[in-house]
Short mmCIF file of C-alpha atoms in Angstrom, two decimals:
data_model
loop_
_atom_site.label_atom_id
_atom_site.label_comp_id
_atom_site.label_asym_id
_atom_site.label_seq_id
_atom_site.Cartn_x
_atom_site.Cartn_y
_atom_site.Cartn_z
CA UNK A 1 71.53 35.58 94.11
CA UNK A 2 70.15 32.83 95.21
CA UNK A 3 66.45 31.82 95.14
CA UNK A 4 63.92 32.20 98.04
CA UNK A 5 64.69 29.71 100.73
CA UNK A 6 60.74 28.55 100.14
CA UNK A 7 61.99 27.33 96.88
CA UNK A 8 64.79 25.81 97.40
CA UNK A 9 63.57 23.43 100.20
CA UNK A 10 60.52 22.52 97.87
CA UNK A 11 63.03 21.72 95.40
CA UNK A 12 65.11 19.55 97.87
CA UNK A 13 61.84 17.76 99.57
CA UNK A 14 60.68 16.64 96.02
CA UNK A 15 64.04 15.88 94.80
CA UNK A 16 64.90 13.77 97.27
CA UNK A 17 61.52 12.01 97.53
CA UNK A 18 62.14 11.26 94.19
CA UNK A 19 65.39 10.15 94.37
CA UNK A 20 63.92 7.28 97.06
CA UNK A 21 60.82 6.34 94.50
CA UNK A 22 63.39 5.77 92.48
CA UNK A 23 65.45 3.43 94.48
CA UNK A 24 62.45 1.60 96.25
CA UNK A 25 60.74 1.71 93.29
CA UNK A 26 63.31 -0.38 91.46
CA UNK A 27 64.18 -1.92 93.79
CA UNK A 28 60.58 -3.62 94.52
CA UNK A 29 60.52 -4.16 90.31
CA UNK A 30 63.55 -5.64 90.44
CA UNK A 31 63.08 -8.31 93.24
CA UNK A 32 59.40 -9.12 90.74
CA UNK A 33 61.17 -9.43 88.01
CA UNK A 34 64.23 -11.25 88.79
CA UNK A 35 62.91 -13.39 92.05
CA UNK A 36 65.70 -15.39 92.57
CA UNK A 37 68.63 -13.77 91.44
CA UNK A 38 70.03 -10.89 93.75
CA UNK A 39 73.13 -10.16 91.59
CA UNK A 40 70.50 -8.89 88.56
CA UNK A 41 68.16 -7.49 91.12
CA UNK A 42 71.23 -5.11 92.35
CA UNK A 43 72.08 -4.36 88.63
CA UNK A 44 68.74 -3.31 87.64
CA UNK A 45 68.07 -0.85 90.99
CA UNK A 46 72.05 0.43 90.64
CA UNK A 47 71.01 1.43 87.05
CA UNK A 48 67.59 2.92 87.72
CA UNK A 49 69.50 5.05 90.46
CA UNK A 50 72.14 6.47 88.25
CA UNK A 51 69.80 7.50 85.79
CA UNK A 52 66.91 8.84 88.30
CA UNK A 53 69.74 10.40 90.19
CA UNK A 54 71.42 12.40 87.35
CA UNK A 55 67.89 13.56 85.91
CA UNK A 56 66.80 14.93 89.44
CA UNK A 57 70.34 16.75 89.93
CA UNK A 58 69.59 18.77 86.45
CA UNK A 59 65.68 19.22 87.06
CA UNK A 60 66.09 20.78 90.34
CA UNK A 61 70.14 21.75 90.50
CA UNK A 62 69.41 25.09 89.22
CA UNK A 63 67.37 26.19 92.25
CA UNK A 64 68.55 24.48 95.31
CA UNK A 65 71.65 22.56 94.63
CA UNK A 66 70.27 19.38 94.68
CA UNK A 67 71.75 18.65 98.04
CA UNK A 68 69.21 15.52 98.71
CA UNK A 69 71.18 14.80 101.20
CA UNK A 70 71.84 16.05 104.87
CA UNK A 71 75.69 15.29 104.82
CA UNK A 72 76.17 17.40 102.10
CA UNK A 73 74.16 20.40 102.97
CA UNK A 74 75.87 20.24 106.40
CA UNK A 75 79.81 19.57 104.69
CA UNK A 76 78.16 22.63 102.61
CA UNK A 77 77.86 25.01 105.75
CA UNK A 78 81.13 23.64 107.28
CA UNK A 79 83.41 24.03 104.42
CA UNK A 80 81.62 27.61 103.78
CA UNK A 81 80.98 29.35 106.52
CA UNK A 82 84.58 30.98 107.25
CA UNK A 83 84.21 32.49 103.55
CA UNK A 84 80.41 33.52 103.89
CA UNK A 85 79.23 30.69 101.36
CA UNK A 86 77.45 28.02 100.97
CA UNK A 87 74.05 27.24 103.49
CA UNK A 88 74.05 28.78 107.10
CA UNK A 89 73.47 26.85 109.67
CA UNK A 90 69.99 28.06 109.43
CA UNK A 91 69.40 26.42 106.24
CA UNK A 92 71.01 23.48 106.80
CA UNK A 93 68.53 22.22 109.38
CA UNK A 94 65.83 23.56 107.17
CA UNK A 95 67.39 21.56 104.43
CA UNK A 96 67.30 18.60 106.44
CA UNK A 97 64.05 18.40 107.75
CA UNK A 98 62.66 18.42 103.68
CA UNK A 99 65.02 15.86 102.77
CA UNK A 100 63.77 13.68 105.61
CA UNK A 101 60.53 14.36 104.80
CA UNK A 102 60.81 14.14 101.51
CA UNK A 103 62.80 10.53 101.94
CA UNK A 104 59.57 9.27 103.73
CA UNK A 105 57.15 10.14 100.96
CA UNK A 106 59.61 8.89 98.17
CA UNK A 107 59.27 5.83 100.06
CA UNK A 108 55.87 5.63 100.65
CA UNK A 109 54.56 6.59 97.28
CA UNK A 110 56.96 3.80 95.97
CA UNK A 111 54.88 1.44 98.16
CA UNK A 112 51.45 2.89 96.81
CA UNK A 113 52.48 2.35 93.06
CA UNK A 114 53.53 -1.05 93.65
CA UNK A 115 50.16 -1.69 95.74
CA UNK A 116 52.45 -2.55 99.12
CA UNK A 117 51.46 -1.95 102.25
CA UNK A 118 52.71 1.27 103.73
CA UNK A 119 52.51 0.71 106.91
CA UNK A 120 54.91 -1.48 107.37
CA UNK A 121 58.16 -1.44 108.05
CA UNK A 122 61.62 -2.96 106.49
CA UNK A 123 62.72 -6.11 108.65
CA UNK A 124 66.03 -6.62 106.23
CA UNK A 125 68.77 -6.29 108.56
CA UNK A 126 71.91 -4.44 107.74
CA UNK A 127 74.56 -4.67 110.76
CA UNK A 128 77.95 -5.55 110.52
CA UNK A 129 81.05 -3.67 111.08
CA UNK A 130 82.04 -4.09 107.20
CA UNK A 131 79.15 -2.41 106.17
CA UNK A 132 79.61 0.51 108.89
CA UNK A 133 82.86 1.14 106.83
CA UNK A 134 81.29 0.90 103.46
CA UNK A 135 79.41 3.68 104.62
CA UNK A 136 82.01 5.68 105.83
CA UNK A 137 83.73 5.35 102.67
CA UNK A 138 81.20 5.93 100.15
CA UNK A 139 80.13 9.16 102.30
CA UNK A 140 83.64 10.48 101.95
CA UNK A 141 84.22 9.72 98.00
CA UNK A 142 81.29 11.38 97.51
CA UNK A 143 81.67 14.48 99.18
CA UNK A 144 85.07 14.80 98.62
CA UNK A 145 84.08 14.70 94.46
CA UNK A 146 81.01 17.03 94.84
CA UNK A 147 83.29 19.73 96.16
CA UNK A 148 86.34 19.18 94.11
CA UNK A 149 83.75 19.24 91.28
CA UNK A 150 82.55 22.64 92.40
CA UNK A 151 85.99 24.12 93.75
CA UNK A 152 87.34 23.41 90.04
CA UNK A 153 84.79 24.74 88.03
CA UNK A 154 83.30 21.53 87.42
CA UNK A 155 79.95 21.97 88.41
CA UNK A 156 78.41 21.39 85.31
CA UNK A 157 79.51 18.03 85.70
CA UNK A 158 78.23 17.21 88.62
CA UNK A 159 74.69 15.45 87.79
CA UNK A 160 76.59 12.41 85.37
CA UNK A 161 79.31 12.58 87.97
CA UNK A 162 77.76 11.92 91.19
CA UNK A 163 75.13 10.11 89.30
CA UNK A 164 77.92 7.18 88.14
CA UNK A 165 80.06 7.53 91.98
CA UNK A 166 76.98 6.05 93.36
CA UNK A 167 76.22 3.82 90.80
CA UNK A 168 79.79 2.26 91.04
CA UNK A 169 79.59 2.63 94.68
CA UNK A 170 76.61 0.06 94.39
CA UNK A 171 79.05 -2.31 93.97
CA UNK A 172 82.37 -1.59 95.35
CA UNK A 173 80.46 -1.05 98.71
CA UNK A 174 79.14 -3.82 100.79
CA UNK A 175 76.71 -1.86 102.07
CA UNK A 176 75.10 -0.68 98.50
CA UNK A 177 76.10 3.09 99.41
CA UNK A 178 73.21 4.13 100.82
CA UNK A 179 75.44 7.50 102.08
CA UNK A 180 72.88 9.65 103.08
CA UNK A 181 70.99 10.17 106.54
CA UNK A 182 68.07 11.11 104.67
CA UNK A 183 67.49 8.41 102.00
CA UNK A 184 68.50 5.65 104.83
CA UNK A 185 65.44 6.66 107.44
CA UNK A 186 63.26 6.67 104.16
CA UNK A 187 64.42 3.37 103.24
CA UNK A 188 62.71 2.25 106.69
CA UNK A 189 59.47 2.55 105.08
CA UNK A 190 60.02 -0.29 102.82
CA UNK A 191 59.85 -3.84 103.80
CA UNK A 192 61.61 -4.47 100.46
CA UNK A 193 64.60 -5.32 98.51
CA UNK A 194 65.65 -1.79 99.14
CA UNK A 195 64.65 -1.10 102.73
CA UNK A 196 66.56 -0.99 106.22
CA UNK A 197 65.49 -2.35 109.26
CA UNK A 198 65.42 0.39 111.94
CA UNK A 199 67.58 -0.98 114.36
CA UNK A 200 70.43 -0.87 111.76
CA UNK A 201 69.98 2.90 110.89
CA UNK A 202 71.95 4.57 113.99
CA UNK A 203 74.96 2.99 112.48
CA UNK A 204 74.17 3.89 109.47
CA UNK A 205 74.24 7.37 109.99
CA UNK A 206 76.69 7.65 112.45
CA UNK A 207 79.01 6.01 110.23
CA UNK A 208 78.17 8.73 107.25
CA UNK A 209 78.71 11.28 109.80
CA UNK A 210 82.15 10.20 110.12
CA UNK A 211 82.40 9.78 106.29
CA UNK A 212 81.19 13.34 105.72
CA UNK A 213 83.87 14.25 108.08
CA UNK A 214 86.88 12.68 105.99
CA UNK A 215 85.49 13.48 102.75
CA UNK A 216 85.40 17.49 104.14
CA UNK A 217 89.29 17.27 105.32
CA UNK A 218 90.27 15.31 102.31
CA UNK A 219 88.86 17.73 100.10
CA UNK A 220 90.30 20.86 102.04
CA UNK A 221 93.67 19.11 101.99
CA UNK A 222 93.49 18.39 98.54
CA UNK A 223 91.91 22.20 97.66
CA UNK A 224 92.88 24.71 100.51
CA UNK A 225 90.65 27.60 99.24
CA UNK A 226 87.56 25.06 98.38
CA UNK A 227 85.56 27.25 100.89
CA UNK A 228 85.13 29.81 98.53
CA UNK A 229 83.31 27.83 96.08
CA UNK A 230 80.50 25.92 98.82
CA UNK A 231 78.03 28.27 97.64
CA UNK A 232 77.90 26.25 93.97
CA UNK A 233 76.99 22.63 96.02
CA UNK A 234 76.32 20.39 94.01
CA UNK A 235 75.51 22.48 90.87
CA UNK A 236 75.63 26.60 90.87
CA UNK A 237 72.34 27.41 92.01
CA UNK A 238 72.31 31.18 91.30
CA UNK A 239 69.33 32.64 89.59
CA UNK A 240 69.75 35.06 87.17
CA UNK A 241 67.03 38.42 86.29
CA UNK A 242 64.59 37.85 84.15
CA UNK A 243 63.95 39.58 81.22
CA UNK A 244 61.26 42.00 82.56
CA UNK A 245 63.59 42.45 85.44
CA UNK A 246 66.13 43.46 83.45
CA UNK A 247 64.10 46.06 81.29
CA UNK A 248 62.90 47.61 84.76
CA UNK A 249 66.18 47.65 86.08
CA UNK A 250 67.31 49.57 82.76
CA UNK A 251 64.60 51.75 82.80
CA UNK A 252 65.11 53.25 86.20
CA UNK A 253 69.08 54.29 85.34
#
């Protein structure tokens, strides 16, 4: 069964602040270390990312999923609900609202550390219809690989998986895959090498919307039945008796 929906959307508000302290975080050390050279500013934040992101998807997989990400949860509910898997609807906007919130504190306790000011917001623009379909691509290949992951029994693999799609996706996107409604409006809250403007986040989003979208009828095209295995997004998240439990259980028979 799965644990208490409390839980879970602790799990997925610090995970997912994380996951931002991690990529503001870098990305502020990055543009102090390497001032004038963008290329090894992007390498060390893409690197930092993979790592941070694969360590948060084992340290709090096991209880929520490690979602992080309001595309997902919601491709998680759409894929699942014919079946009876996966989040209900429910849970996805419960899901959402601590991944927003979470995004915002990553953010701002990635300004504290590096002694920025936290009120302010990002002014580095990101428009452009090339980097509208960056989005929409990098949404798509990475929904479409967390639930082929999980419809083939992959699971397991899912924390070094997604961990190097969005490190490569760093830099076969122009838009740095941000891919996540969540992470982008945290991203606001830095006025750094790894922020967004607000104007630009609309677009943003809409555009992983309609990457979500694709990646959810690629993937059912691709694996008809998938539905029956949206309850194991992006890890199985299942919790097991303990051994107390157990003895109880026994001891009542």
């Amino acid at each position: 069964m799965a644990a208490p929906l409390h839980r879970r959307l602790v799990a997925e508000l610090l995970g997912t602040a994380l996951l931002v302290t991690v990529v503001v975080g870098s990305g502020i050390a990055a543009q102090q270390l390497s001032p004038d050279d963008v290329g090894l500013q992007l390498l060390e934040n893409s690197t930092a990312t993979v790592f941070g992101l694969t360590v948060l998807i084992l340290l709090f997989g096991p209880v929520s999923g490690a979602h992080f990400n309001p595309v997902v949860s919601a491709a998680d509910w759409l894929l699942g609900r014919r079946a009876g898997t996966g989040l209900t609807g429910g849970e996805v906007g419960a899901y959402t609202l601590a991944q927003i919130a979470g995004a915002v504190a990553g953010a701002v306790l990635a300004n504290v550390m590096f002694d920025i000011d936290i009120t302010e917001l990002s002014t580095k623009e990101r428009a452009g219809s090339n980097l509208l379909v960056a989005e929409v691509v990098a949404t798509a290949g990475l929904v479409a690989l967390i639930f082929a992951l999980a419809r083939t029994g992959r699971g397991a693999l899912a924390a070094p998986a997604v961990g190097a799609y969005i490190g490569a996706a760093y830099w076969f996107t122009s838009s740095t895959s941000f891919a996540n409604p969540a992470v982008t409006i945290g991203r606001i809250f830095s006025d750094t090498f790894a922020g967004i403007d607000p104007a630009s986040v609309p677009g943003f989003i809409a555009a992983q919307v309609v990457g979500g979208l694709i990646g959810i009828a690629l993937v059912r095209y691709l694996f008809p039945d998938v539905a029956a295995a949206a309850g194991d997004v992006v890890v199985p998240h299942t919790t097991h008796p303990s051994s107390s439990e157990t003895a109880d259980t026994r001891s009542t028979r």
